[in-house]
């Protein structure tokens, strides 16, 4: 998804800007660009590079942008850079950021014509009316983006002070944005603003240089001194100083926006022996689960204070767990499916009524708020716009008990929820989520146990037995990963198909959903999942010998019912691919391919059954030659609505 990096320095900042983009590029993008103030660099003033704003933009990889800036001698000490994920206007050079004010219409890839250069993450909802008004005033548009209106607006408000111009501009914007702006007449200044999209400030070398970025990861290796900007903040970066103004227009003190030391991971993790990050991340799951459970000696409320990230002590968690009478889970995509699994656990083990909602739907429907509900958001990135908006909507309805299960300790989600369980999957680079999902499930299972304990539904023996099973998960996962050769053989069949059905029941229905999502997003095979009992209510009409039917068949209370559903498929010549526990007595035969799962794992079985489905999707995608880590049209961190 879109990424921002900006800097004010005394050295040539272009390599840092472009490397920042490289750290963000795994999130998915379709074009990239950089603009610098050439005259901000003393050397540039004396050398051959003319002053003013210069930019380079590309629809190729960031590595090629780096070559382009070298070829075109683009250098400067003040600049902004961007990776774009198209929302308004096709992926094309003329739509790539930075956008200039007074673009030259059919402007060249590199031009020094701009007075204002601007990058933007988010969506401006009133861009059409703003565009019409600006055109009426003579502004010429060079792109189809909503972003370009902001550049022209800043230009229209400029009368010698960029900060004032940006302040006047954002007063006219409706929608979500994080922006970074430079002006040709102010060579040592970058102004930023955020509302609805993340933006952070980085304090660099001895406080003399400053950075802006959409994520601290972009500044890994440059600075670990980070200020998290909040909704409505405006920030003014100049050489050797910065200041932040809050949404009420008042200057904020360092105590209000403290500098924090963060451990930002570099996105450029080593691939090691793996072909793709997704494969690496699938195989990291035993380690990720072990790390997530490290130090969990028992179910204690301190587990949910986000390792003290935002200072809510364990006692607060305990009070909340005792008080609440229901759970509302809000999430998107894969994270939503982990919430669907948790619903079964929470109702079965903790006896707490639980509702799971797709975040983008919840925020727009009329619901009946219950202030005694625990609102649980689940997110790998912690920056998903829909989930954050749903959280804020729940808060606005008076639901103040909020908890997140999140993989990024420094994310907006962790900061905005009162309680947090931070998973330790490590940076997930493949766009298709794998280890984040299983660690979310681990966190959700711990939450279930904590709520069961608070409600007096968990004996010491039960707690010990559940924790023992959790601690054995890394070993159990290793045994499942050893099934990879059999899944490669299944993948050879799937690579020739255009459709697939996934079936599961109970706890494993969300696992079937997740298996179908993985297959479609990286192999582009159309896949759907159903609770197996629903088959006869419609989808059975699709079953032919060209429709593989993946069935998740653990040895649980629904096994016999599931076997009947499988017979329904075989009777229509459908070909079954079954993940069966050892003692299910389901054997391979004509039209039935069985992979035997190592052991039955009770409540935690979904964590094991999802792994072969991840491997099936991965190897099918490899066989079809798709871009596994960066599937078309998708982005890692979905920071727009
Ligand atoms: C699918 C996938 C997405 C994300 C979804 C939510 O493999 O990764 O469906 O799960 O975009 O993202 P987070 O978890 O970052 O909120």
XYZ file of C-alpha atoms and ligand atoms in Angstrom:
657
model
C 0.000 0.000 0.000
C 1.090 3.638 -0.252
C 4.215 4.617 1.644
C 5.709 8.010 2.521
C 9.264 9.027 3.380
C 10.442 12.634 3.758
C 13.543 14.368 5.104
C 15.190 17.663 5.949
C 18.949 17.311 6.297
C 22.298 18.783 5.329
C 23.466 15.735 3.377
C 22.190 14.295 0.121
C 19.014 12.608 1.294
C 18.033 10.802 -1.906
C 19.623 7.420 -0.981
C 17.824 7.455 2.397
C 14.506 8.361 0.812
C 14.758 5.621 -1.781
C 16.016 3.015 0.692
C 13.045 3.951 2.901
C 10.762 3.149 -0.025
C 12.570 -0.155 -0.479
C 11.800 -1.081 3.123
C 8.122 -0.414 2.500
C 7.871 -1.980 -0.934
C 6.950 -5.477 0.279
C 3.573 -4.025 1.204
C 2.632 -3.813 -2.446
C 2.678 -0.796 -4.773
C 2.429 -0.081 -8.444
C 4.527 3.054 -8.897
C 7.033 5.111 -6.971
C 8.710 8.488 -7.029
C 10.927 10.999 -5.301
C 11.169 14.802 -5.358
C 13.985 16.848 -3.863
C 14.877 20.428 -3.402
C 18.095 20.497 -5.405
C 19.149 23.874 -4.054
C 18.926 22.550 -0.481
C 22.246 20.844 -0.955
C 25.252 23.112 -0.763
C 27.146 20.963 -3.236
C 24.249 21.069 -5.627
C 24.189 24.857 -5.531
C 27.760 24.989 -6.688
C 27.573 22.050 -9.051
C 25.737 21.257 -12.215
C 22.371 20.457 -10.660
C 19.977 23.383 -11.059
C 18.044 24.626 -8.009
C 14.316 24.162 -7.387
C 12.280 20.993 -7.230
C 13.268 17.935 -9.205
C 11.581 14.591 -9.334
C 11.791 11.102 -10.772
C 8.874 8.699 -11.010
C 8.558 5.130 -12.194
C 6.112 2.265 -12.568
C 8.986 -0.195 -12.192
C 10.553 -1.395 -8.954
C 12.137 1.031 -6.475
C 15.560 -0.364 -7.450
C 15.020 1.117 -10.896
C 14.001 4.454 -9.411
C 17.383 4.422 -7.674
C 19.113 3.972 -11.032
C 16.970 6.724 -12.527
C 17.918 9.278 -9.861
C 21.595 8.420 -10.367
C 21.366 8.779 -14.152
C 19.514 12.057 -13.865
C 21.818 13.412 -11.090
C 18.939 14.105 -8.749
C 20.317 15.139 -5.381
C 19.187 17.344 -2.535
C 19.104 17.603 1.243
C 15.325 18.124 1.500
C 12.878 15.792 -0.161
C 9.865 13.511 -0.185
C 9.282 10.068 -1.686
C 6.360 7.716 -2.170
C 5.187 4.267 -3.184
C 1.678 4.364 -4.673
C -1.073 1.754 -4.689
C -3.603 3.014 -7.207
C -7.032 4.135 -6.020
C -7.885 7.088 -8.307
C -6.313 6.733 -11.728
C -4.469 3.775 -13.247
C -0.943 2.778 -12.234
C 1.028 5.082 -14.562
C 3.932 7.496 -14.299
C 1.718 10.567 -14.600
C -0.369 9.349 -11.629
C 2.660 8.484 -9.486
C 3.589 10.760 -6.573
C 5.126 13.237 -5.841
C 2.627 15.510 -7.551
C 3.651 19.020 -8.490
C 1.485 22.064 -8.433
C 1.293 23.565 -11.893
C 2.162 20.226 -13.492
C 2.947 20.666 -17.115
C 0.055 18.605 -18.467
C 1.767 15.901 -20.483
C 4.766 16.433 -18.243
C 7.858 14.373 -18.636
C 8.897 11.726 -16.204
C 11.379 14.105 -14.666
C 10.661 17.780 -14.534
C 11.748 20.762 -12.527
C 8.543 22.668 -13.171
C 6.885 22.354 -9.759
C 6.363 25.030 -7.157
C 4.884 22.582 -4.664
C 5.654 18.862 -4.486
C 3.408 16.613 -2.444
C 2.942 12.945 -1.526
C -0.251 11.555 -0.025
C -1.593 8.342 1.506
C -5.353 7.999 1.881
C -8.390 9.112 -0.086
C -9.789 12.617 -0.517
C -13.556 12.212 -0.747
C -14.358 15.727 -2.025
C -11.637 15.690 -4.693
C -14.090 16.129 -7.570
C -15.539 19.400 -6.332
C -12.088 20.679 -5.342
C -10.761 19.767 -8.791
C -13.597 21.642 -10.506
C -12.990 24.736 -8.369
C -9.238 24.660 -9.024
C -9.724 24.167 -12.762
C -12.034 27.156 -12.783
C -9.145 29.111 -11.317
C -6.812 28.007 -14.090
C -5.023 25.074 -12.483
C -4.078 22.428 -15.021
C -4.234 18.814 -13.919
C -1.672 16.296 -15.088
C -3.136 13.185 -13.406
C -6.394 11.462 -12.514
C -5.484 11.291 -8.843
C -7.285 12.783 -5.877
C -3.825 13.733 -4.582
C -3.087 16.341 -7.222
C -5.887 18.558 -5.916
C -4.012 18.838 -2.610
C -0.824 19.996 -4.353
C -2.736 22.683 -6.232
C -4.635 23.698 -3.118
C -1.376 24.184 -1.202
C -0.093 26.269 -4.106
C -3.274 28.342 -4.128
C -2.963 29.091 -0.404
C 0.772 29.837 -0.482
C 1.888 33.321 0.360
C 5.391 32.798 1.671
C 4.808 30.249 4.460
C 4.362 26.551 3.624
C 3.036 25.665 7.080
C 0.238 28.230 6.792
C -0.588 27.034 3.285
C -0.862 23.403 4.398
C -2.970 24.413 7.398
C -5.396 26.287 5.141
C -5.429 23.374 2.694
C -6.343 20.630 5.137
C -9.273 22.696 6.354
C -10.785 22.072 2.909
C -10.141 18.327 2.731
C -12.712 15.644 3.514
C -11.423 12.121 3.787
C -8.278 10.410 4.979
C -4.762 11.625 4.472
C -1.178 11.636 5.522
C 0.764 14.150 3.453
C 4.284 15.505 3.138
C 4.877 18.720 1.188
C 7.825 20.830 0.040
C 7.883 24.243 -1.664
C 10.472 25.525 -4.097
C 10.962 28.771 -2.164
C 11.680 27.017 1.160
C 14.656 24.737 0.589
C 14.983 23.440 4.176
C 11.394 22.662 5.094
C 8.967 19.727 4.875
C 5.448 20.081 6.241
C 3.318 17.044 7.076
C -0.228 16.418 8.280
C -2.229 13.357 9.244
C -5.897 12.521 9.541
C -6.965 8.925 9.089
C -3.639 7.639 7.715
C -0.499 7.000 9.753
C 2.482 9.382 9.831
C 5.482 9.424 12.125
C 8.327 11.841 12.693
C 11.891 10.584 13.040
C 14.546 12.567 14.890
C 17.867 11.972 13.170
C 21.562 12.612 13.761
C 21.844 14.678 16.972
C 18.528 16.287 16.223
C 19.930 18.198 13.267
C 17.984 16.287 10.604
C 14.373 15.171 10.706
C 12.280 12.656 8.834
C 8.670 11.868 8.100
C 7.419 8.399 7.234
C 4.214 6.431 7.095
C 5.896 3.704 9.190
C 8.952 3.595 11.453
C 10.168 0.639 9.385
C 11.024 3.041 6.556
C 13.582 4.684 8.847
C 15.186 1.473 10.160
C 18.923 2.044 10.361
C 18.451 5.815 9.990
C 16.866 6.653 13.329
C 15.066 4.811 16.103
C 13.870 8.070 17.734
C 10.232 8.282 16.733
C 7.321 10.622 17.497
C 3.908 9.162 16.671
C 1.730 11.869 15.215
C -1.922 11.751 16.169
C -5.136 12.461 14.316
C -5.262 16.079 13.177
C -1.577 16.812 13.849
C 0.375 19.155 11.592
C 4.151 18.950 11.693
C 6.764 21.409 10.517
C 10.250 20.018 9.873
C 13.136 22.411 9.477
C 16.886 22.068 9.820
C 17.670 21.394 13.479
C 14.122 21.836 14.757
C 10.559 20.681 14.391
C 7.228 21.489 15.934
C 3.842 19.897 16.015
C 0.467 21.564 16.189
C -2.599 19.620 17.323
C -6.011 19.677 15.705
C -7.133 22.585 17.896
C -4.285 24.679 16.415
C -2.235 24.776 19.640
C 1.488 23.942 19.600
C 2.152 20.637 21.373
C 4.819 20.104 23.998
C 7.376 17.266 23.944
C 5.393 15.687 26.774
C 2.294 15.579 24.576
C 4.131 14.014 21.638
C 7.086 12.260 23.255
C 10.049 10.902 21.335
C 10.070 7.129 21.753
C 12.894 4.714 21.066
C 11.508 1.977 18.836
C 12.922 -1.227 17.518
C 11.897 -0.940 13.905
C 12.575 -4.048 11.893
C 14.090 -3.613 8.495
C 11.739 -4.973 5.845
C 14.739 -6.430 4.062
C 14.761 -9.698 6.001
C 16.958 -12.419 4.551
C 15.258 -15.100 2.480
C 17.712 -17.764 3.589
C 17.121 -21.095 1.852
C 13.564 -20.215 0.798
C 12.292 -19.215 -2.644
C 9.792 -16.688 -1.339
C 9.031 -14.811 1.867
C 5.684 -16.584 2.069
C 7.387 -19.968 2.163
C 9.861 -18.698 4.746
C 7.030 -17.319 6.872
C 5.067 -20.574 6.687
C 8.130 -22.407 7.961
C 8.739 -19.813 10.671
C 5.456 -20.659 12.374
C 6.846 -23.017 15.038
C 9.319 -20.272 16.028
C 6.670 -17.544 15.850
C 4.305 -19.485 18.122
C 7.149 -20.305 20.518
C 8.131 -16.612 20.678
C 4.522 -15.543 21.151
C 4.170 -17.943 24.083
C 7.591 -17.183 25.570
C 7.291 -16.264 29.199
C 3.619 -17.282 29.393
C 3.834 -19.163 32.659
C 0.146 -18.874 33.398
C -2.967 -16.933 32.518
C -2.296 -13.578 34.158
C -3.916 -10.227 33.326
C -0.495 -8.689 32.609
C -0.483 -10.667 29.368
C -2.913 -8.121 27.980
C -1.137 -4.878 28.792
C 0.740 -4.952 25.459
C 4.082 -5.359 27.262
C 3.430 -1.979 28.822
C 3.379 -0.261 25.417
C 0.619 2.096 26.415
C 0.806 1.672 30.148
C -2.527 -0.035 31.003
C -1.550 -2.256 33.912
C -2.713 -5.849 34.240
C -5.089 -4.890 37.047
C -7.074 -2.883 34.493
C -7.361 -5.946 32.267
C -8.654 -8.021 35.110
C -11.283 -5.461 36.070
C -12.441 -5.274 32.477
C -12.562 -9.068 32.033
C -14.723 -9.398 35.126
C -17.062 -6.634 34.069
C -17.777 -7.469 30.439
C -20.657 -9.744 29.424
C -19.987 -10.129 25.687
C -17.267 -9.847 23.057
C -17.373 -8.033 19.718
C -14.524 -8.922 17.346
C -13.709 -6.489 14.512
C -11.208 -7.342 11.781
C -10.655 -7.786 8.037
C -9.539 -10.614 5.753
C -7.383 -13.275 7.321
C -7.554 -11.520 10.688
C -11.352 -11.729 10.485
C -11.089 -15.498 10.021
C -8.958 -15.819 13.139
C -11.762 -13.960 14.924
C -14.261 -16.478 13.531
C -12.255 -19.326 15.099
C -12.098 -17.412 18.388
C -15.900 -17.143 18.499
C -16.098 -20.940 18.858
C -13.520 -20.890 21.666
C -15.015 -17.933 23.512
C -18.531 -19.349 23.542
C -17.461 -22.938 24.256
C -14.680 -22.442 26.815
C -15.442 -19.034 28.360
C -19.227 -19.094 27.860
C -19.208 -15.505 26.583
C -21.600 -14.471 23.785
C -19.360 -13.397 20.891
C -20.048 -11.571 17.678
C -17.500 -11.310 14.855
C -17.907 -8.573 12.257
C -16.078 -7.561 9.116
C -14.781 -4.142 10.166
C -15.748 -2.357 6.944
C -19.370 -3.451 7.393
C -19.709 -2.838 11.118
C -18.884 0.841 10.937
C -21.651 1.552 8.450
C -24.574 -0.305 9.967
C -26.843 0.596 12.812
C -25.996 -1.676 15.715
C -27.110 -1.935 19.306
C -24.156 -0.934 21.485
C -23.588 -2.608 24.812
C -21.143 -0.743 27.074
C -20.295 -4.036 28.799
C -18.902 -5.492 25.596
C -15.202 -6.136 25.170
C -14.333 -4.848 21.693
C -11.474 -6.916 20.283
C -9.708 -5.767 17.123
C -7.392 -8.190 15.345
C -4.765 -6.943 12.941
C -1.355 -8.006 11.720
C -0.275 -4.501 10.744
C -2.247 -2.529 13.301
C -2.799 0.134 10.634
C -5.718 -1.280 8.618
C -7.950 1.715 7.948
C -11.238 -0.226 8.086
C -10.406 -1.877 11.397
C -9.196 1.361 12.973
C -12.351 3.144 11.814
C -14.533 0.327 13.199
C -12.719 0.588 16.537
C -13.306 4.327 16.667
C -16.945 3.801 15.708
C -17.387 1.321 18.578
C -15.759 3.821 20.952
C -18.048 6.570 19.687
C -21.002 4.331 20.562
C -19.827 4.235 24.173
C -17.938 0.942 24.133
C -14.777 1.795 26.007
C -13.454 -1.690 26.835
C -11.078 -2.219 23.924
C -8.385 -4.806 23.353
C -6.285 -5.587 20.314
C -4.459 -8.697 19.183
C -1.785 -7.175 16.998
C 1.643 -7.967 15.584
C 3.081 -4.436 15.658
C 3.659 -3.019 19.128
C 4.090 0.515 17.821
C 0.969 0.547 15.640
C -2.041 2.841 15.863
C -4.176 -0.148 16.893
C -2.067 -0.846 19.976
C -1.940 2.827 20.841
C -5.687 3.307 20.494
C -6.865 0.207 22.384
C -6.763 0.173 26.174
C -5.514 -3.406 26.311
C -3.268 -5.271 23.907
C -1.789 -8.654 23.251
C 1.208 -8.198 20.976
C 1.974 -11.314 18.960
C 5.562 -12.056 18.072
C 5.310 -13.326 14.533
C 8.098 -10.964 13.468
C 7.849 -8.868 10.327
C 5.576 -10.517 7.789
C 6.646 -9.597 4.277
C 4.602 -11.887 2.019
C 1.338 -10.127 1.222
C -0.565 -13.332 2.019
C -0.720 -13.581 5.791
C 0.461 -16.861 7.317
C 2.461 -16.680 10.547
C 0.490 -13.621 11.647
C -2.692 -15.736 11.462
C -1.423 -18.602 13.612
C 0.057 -16.257 16.203
C -3.247 -14.359 16.311
C -4.943 -17.674 17.057
C -2.450 -18.289 19.872
C -3.188 -14.836 21.331
C -6.933 -15.360 20.991
C -6.728 -18.717 22.740
C -4.904 -17.084 25.660
C -7.587 -14.387 25.747
C -10.252 -17.101 25.832
C -8.542 -18.755 28.792
C -8.197 -15.406 30.594
C -11.886 -14.624 30.119
C -12.838 -18.151 31.185
C -10.759 -17.657 34.309
C -12.313 -14.260 35.060
C -15.777 -15.828 34.700
C -14.866 -18.728 37.012
C -15.016 -21.273 34.200
C -11.414 -22.474 34.252
C -10.019 -24.782 36.889
C -6.294 -24.890 37.605
C -6.143 -28.351 36.018
C -7.849 -27.132 32.841
C -5.529 -24.129 32.653
C -2.472 -26.357 33.036
C -3.731 -28.775 30.416
C -4.503 -26.027 27.859
C -1.124 -24.379 28.424
C 0.633 -27.710 28.033
C -1.093 -28.211 24.673
C -0.090 -24.698 23.617
C 3.533 -25.265 24.517
C 3.567 -28.428 22.438
C 2.335 -26.512 19.365
C 5.802 -25.725 17.910
C 6.609 -29.446 17.824
C 3.193 -30.325 16.398
C 3.613 -27.640 13.723
C 7.000 -29.081 12.699
C 5.342 -32.413 12.068
C 2.711 -30.735 9.852
C 5.376 -28.830 7.895
C 7.006 -32.192 7.113
C 3.939 -32.903 4.939
C 5.172 -30.396 2.324
C 6.090 -33.026 -0.356
C 2.530 -34.386 -0.325
C 1.128 -30.870 -0.728
C 3.464 -30.222 -3.663
C 1.894 -33.269 -5.299
C -1.660 -31.923 -4.646
C -0.563 -28.536 -5.978
C 0.335 -30.093 -9.343
C -3.347 -31.061 -9.723
C -4.654 -27.704 -8.493
C -2.415 -25.686 -10.804
C -4.467 -27.019 -13.761
C -7.822 -26.034 -12.207
C -9.724 -22.762 -12.368
C -12.086 -23.385 -9.427
C -11.944 -25.068 -6.048
C -14.269 -25.636 -3.106
C -13.161 -25.811 0.515
C -15.292 -27.503 3.184
C -15.029 -27.500 6.943
C -17.352 -27.709 9.905
C -17.440 -25.995 13.298
C -14.053 -24.652 14.373
C -12.638 -25.642 11.004
C -15.117 -23.789 8.832
C -13.069 -20.547 9.258
C -9.992 -22.620 8.360
C -11.696 -23.642 5.098
C -12.434 -19.942 4.488
C -8.804 -19.066 5.115
C -7.607 -21.883 2.818
C -9.830 -20.571 0.005
C -8.643 -16.984 0.559
C -4.982 -18.054 0.421
C -5.517 -20.003 -2.808
C -7.375 -17.223 -4.597
C -5.105 -14.370 -3.570
C -1.827 -15.887 -4.705
C -2.726 -18.461 -7.406
C -5.718 -16.503 -8.835
C -7.812 -19.682 -8.813
C -11.425 -18.987 -7.942
C -12.037 -20.649 -4.585
C -14.972 -20.643 -2.199
C -15.466 -22.128 1.229
C -18.620 -23.514 2.798
C -19.591 -25.115 6.044
C -19.919 -28.683 4.704
C -23.574 -28.950 5.755
C -24.426 -26.102 3.368
C -23.224 -28.041 0.330
C -26.623 -29.474 -0.509
C -28.229 -26.025 -0.241
C -26.606 -24.779 -3.448
C -22.902 -25.277 -4.118
C -23.332 -29.002 -4.842
C -24.589 -27.874 -8.272
C -21.007 -26.837 -9.065
C -19.448 -30.182 -8.242
C -18.021 -32.059 -11.236
C -14.764 -33.914 -11.855
C -13.223 -30.494 -12.665
C -14.024 -29.139 -9.193
C -11.514 -30.238 -6.541
C -13.073 -30.215 -3.084
C -10.668 -29.673 -0.194
C -12.080 -31.024 3.044
C -10.747 -30.284 6.511
C -11.579 -33.421 8.495
C -10.330 -33.451 12.082
C -11.473 -36.184 14.388
C -14.050 -34.098 16.229
C -17.721 -34.401 17.116
C -18.782 -33.474 13.577
C -16.703 -36.125 11.794
C -19.558 -38.494 10.916
C -21.655 -35.612 9.550
C -18.667 -34.496 7.489
C -18.206 -37.992 6.073
C -21.803 -37.870 4.804
C -21.068 -34.528 3.108
C -18.009 -36.105 1.456
C -20.200 -38.912 0.098
C -22.434 -36.275 -1.463
C -19.389 -34.957 -3.359
C -18.190 -38.389 -4.497
C -21.668 -39.293 -5.746
C -21.355 -36.357 -8.201
C -17.860 -37.410 -9.402
C -16.245 -34.613 -7.362
C -12.612 -35.219 -6.418
C -11.864 -34.935 -2.709
C -8.598 -33.727 -1.174
C -8.924 -34.524 2.514
C -6.839 -33.419 5.513
C -7.767 -36.202 7.906
C -6.653 -36.870 11.462
C -5.021 -40.239 12.098
C -8.006 -42.012 13.626
C -10.737 -40.810 11.256
C -10.662 -43.999 9.148
C -10.764 -41.917 5.974
C -8.538 -43.654 3.424
C -7.312 -42.719 -0.044
C -9.297 -44.377 -2.834
C -10.537 -43.571 -6.348
C -11.240 -39.798 -6.361
C -10.232 -39.395 -2.706
C -6.747 -38.082 -1.870
C -5.950 -38.153 1.827
C -3.140 -36.449 3.719
C -2.905 -37.845 7.206
C -2.443 -35.145 9.868
C 0.037 -36.167 12.584
C -2.221 -35.965 15.629
C -5.587 -34.665 16.740
C -5.213 -31.442 18.627
C -8.576 -30.685 20.196
C -9.408 -26.998 20.536
C -6.088 -25.963 18.991
C -6.556 -28.106 15.890
C -7.249 -25.058 13.619
C -3.647 -23.884 14.118
C -2.414 -27.137 12.620
C -4.979 -27.637 9.853
C -4.394 -24.213 8.340
C -0.726 -24.980 7.612
C -1.261 -27.571 4.826
C -3.734 -25.148 3.226
C -1.073 -22.414 3.260
C 1.390 -24.840 1.647
C -1.186 -25.928 -0.949
C -1.836 -22.322 -1.977
C 1.874 -21.541 -2.007
C 2.908 -24.474 -4.204
C -0.074 -24.045 -6.522
C 0.925 -20.415 -7.054
C 4.540 -21.458 -7.687
C 3.374 -24.026 -10.238
C 1.326 -21.334 -11.993
C 4.253 -18.901 -11.920
C 2.512 -16.025 -10.139
C 4.248 -13.326 -8.106
C 3.740 -15.125 -4.786
C 4.962 -12.422 -2.410
C 3.349 -9.551 -4.280
C 0.109 -10.835 -5.802
C -1.519 -8.566 -8.337
C -3.758 -5.744 -7.088
C -3.087 -6.499 -3.402
C -1.191 -4.635 -0.721
C 0.197 -5.718 2.616
C -1.027 -2.940 4.839
C -4.402 -1.632 3.712
C -4.354 1.932 4.955
C -7.197 3.198 2.775
C -10.873 2.500 3.166
C -4.770 -12.062 3.393
C -4.408 -10.876 4.143
C -5.442 -9.825 4.342
C -5.282 -9.175 5.726
C -6.263 -8.000 5.876
C -6.194 -7.373 7.255
O -3.713 -12.965 3.304
O -3.301 -10.724 4.570
O -6.724 -10.345 4.187
O -5.515 -10.124 6.710
O -5.969 -7.026 4.912
O -4.913 -6.905 7.525
P -4.413 -6.666 9.015
O -4.365 -7.993 9.679
O -3.056 -6.042 8.866
O -5.410 -5.752 9.660
